[in-house]
Amino acid sequence: MDNIYYPFEAEVTDIKKETPTIKTFHFKLAKPVTFKAGQFMQLTVPGIGEAPFTPSSRPGEVQEMEITILKTGRVTDVLHNEVKVGDRLGLRGPFGKGYPIDKFIGKEILIIGGGVGLAPLRSLIYALFDRVDDLKKISICYGTKTTKDQCFKDEYDKWAAMPKTSLNLTIDVLCPDWEGTVGVVTCLLEKDRLDVDVRNSYTVSCGPQIMLKFVTIKLMEVGFKPEQIYLSMNRRMSCGVGKCGRCNIGPYYLCKDGPDLCYADIKDYPNVFD
Amino acid sequence: MKVYFLPDEKLKELIKVLKGLGKVFWSREREITSARESRTKIKIEELEEDAIQDYRIPGFRSYDSFKTFLLPLPSKVAEYPDDEWIDIKNIKQKTVLLGLKACDLCAFSLLDKVFIEDPEFIDPFYKRRRQTLILITSDCTRAGKSCFCNLLGRTPYVTSNFDLNLSEIKDGYLIESGSEIGENILKNLSPVESNEEQIQERDKNRKNVMEELTAQNADFVEAFSNPDILVSEGYKSEEGWNLGRTCVSCGACTNVCPVCYCFTLFDRSQGEGKKSKRFRVWDSCQFKGFSQMAGGLNPRFPLMEQFKNRYYHKFFRFHERYNEYKCTGCGRCIDNCLGDIDMREVLSGIKIEREKVNG
């Protein structure tokens, strides 16, 4: 029997600095892993502990994987400060259900990301690009504090050039090197700016909890129904299999039923956004 | 299943047979003497040879819970980078638990639902440990002050899922087997069959304890009629949860609870270039760190949200998934609360407040 708590080896083969606080780690895996966009991994820094991350690379059966990480706590501090190319870390997973891509077929998809929240969405974006013929439209909205905080900058042109795809960026604070939209990400969702057939689309959002809250409010305001809104929720996690008891929203455990949940399923439970 | 009679003097013999099967842990009455007071406490201890002679099975459940035998502290669950080591292989020896009460057995069956009966994930460590346990249960002969198993539709005696069950009657115990292991133990004792009168005495004892429970919990019956609905619909009631305001977030309730199983994984390095170990340790939703994420966001803040979570998990979340309440009614959380919080009164408080609001 496999031991669910045992991490298999993952060698760091490259570290790319995305922003001053975000790095993308490239891993070579000791065994092939099949994951769906939105499913997450538990990354072990030996002797330090684990933290959950959704890979930012193309899903499928893979021997290599990218994980984009914001420096923000005990495990990620070590990842940013001490881990170097050649180090052997551990991985468990994949866990969770991932995004319901089959549901998206024939629809317009509105992707809303904030900060490092674009990382899991990048994996979804790749998955959607692979099936772009089956989709009506892919609209990507991405907000960051400044231009310095934008992840995957060198891929934006490629994304925008994909058929049926649009990319809209915004920054919270005006920067000298910026000529685009200024304002939090919800400003891209105003009725007059949003070029989306509301009745025939799904939205997927990932970012800090406060962003998810106001994105949801805005989406409802412009006519989306809770059934059309998917959110990558954030909760502390440990086991990954719905046993350790902490990552729940109502009766749903994010680690095994999520982490991407439909707003319609969770909206009536306590502590969804606060 | 036949019920036999085991006279008092033969209890020693039973214990000796149990000793032959593996390590025995019993619940036992102990005199606790301190400068302040002297009182009797029912504790779980490893069997002591010298004490067999005077041993009596206590009248109700022990002070601490038996979950330690299924979820030991700490429990090593992995060693990496290589996985030569697997803890479960080392768990072979049988462990006999003597003096479990109905609530303790109920706790095991609730934990089973989470760790071995949920088809989504079967926990190999729990499963192995569960298989090594021999369970010798006994009827309650009185109700503890905080006992409320009756409110959850449970009884202070067991009818299934045990290996052997003992019911204290005059001059001895009625003994009944509930499994093949129990059957084999009985063979070693060659007990006599019980008579109709003795069975009647047992049933009368059971009825008496049940009446005792009914009387002491009469005020709370309504609050426990649908606690799942009460806790979820009353979740936002400000006044309803007022009794929780004396909670100091010490975590005693979750620690002594026989079904609070939430845990966290914890890694420890053995030094440069050496293996690291991963442990599973108990955690408590009553601690801030239970839900607080890197970056500081805590979806269960302030303290009252932590407090509510315990009720929400026990009576709503667990019920949604397993159609059972994650509470045995043992009352250990009441006995151990630093804030003097009584779960029965909390639920009643929500109920009363809801009725006020709803008219």
PDB file of C-alpha atoms in Angstrom, chain A residues 143-150 169-184 187:
ATOM      1  CA  GLY A 143      -4.448  42.560 -11.675  1.00  0.00           C
ATOM      2  CA  THR A 144      -1.319  43.262  -9.645  1.00  0.00           C
ATOM      3  CA  LYS A 145      -0.126  45.999  -7.326  1.00  0.00           C
ATOM      4  CA  THR A 146       2.481  47.367  -9.744  1.00  0.00           C
ATOM      5  CA  THR A 147       4.100  46.335 -13.026  1.00  0.00           C
ATOM      6  CA  LYS A 148       6.941  44.823 -10.995  1.00  0.00           C
ATOM      7  CA  ASP A 149       4.516  42.316  -9.494  1.00  0.00           C
ATOM      8  CA  GLN A 150       3.335  40.801 -12.761  1.00  0.00           C
ATOM      9  CA  LEU A 169      -4.100  43.795 -17.402  1.00  0.00           C
ATOM     10  CA  THR A 170      -4.479  46.317 -14.640  1.00  0.00           C
ATOM     11  CA  ILE A 171      -2.295  47.634 -11.844  1.00  0.00           C
ATOM     12  CA  ASP A 172      -3.440  49.061  -8.511  1.00  0.00           C
ATOM     13  CA  VAL A 173      -0.955  51.924  -8.361  1.00  0.00           C
ATOM     14  CA  LEU A 174       0.128  54.052 -11.317  1.00  0.00           C
ATOM     15  CA  CYS A 175       3.669  53.250 -12.470  1.00  0.00           C
ATOM     16  CA  PRO A 176       5.798  55.355 -14.826  1.00  0.00           C
ATOM     17  CA  ASP A 177       6.312  52.440 -17.236  1.00  0.00           C
ATOM     18  CA  TRP A 178       2.593  51.758 -17.565  1.00  0.00           C
ATOM     19  CA  GLU A 179       0.092  52.979 -20.091  1.00  0.00           C
ATOM     20  CA  GLY A 180      -2.703  50.514 -19.424  1.00  0.00           C
ATOM     21  CA  THR A 181      -5.582  50.381 -16.945  1.00  0.00           C
ATOM     22  CA  VAL A 182      -5.073  51.491 -13.364  1.00  0.00           C
ATOM     23  CA  GLY A 183      -7.331  50.162 -10.635  1.00  0.00           C
ATOM     24  CA  VAL A 184      -8.052  46.918  -8.808  1.00  0.00           C
ATOM     25  CA  CYS A 187     -12.433  47.563 -12.721  1.00  0.00           C
TER      26      CYS A 187
END
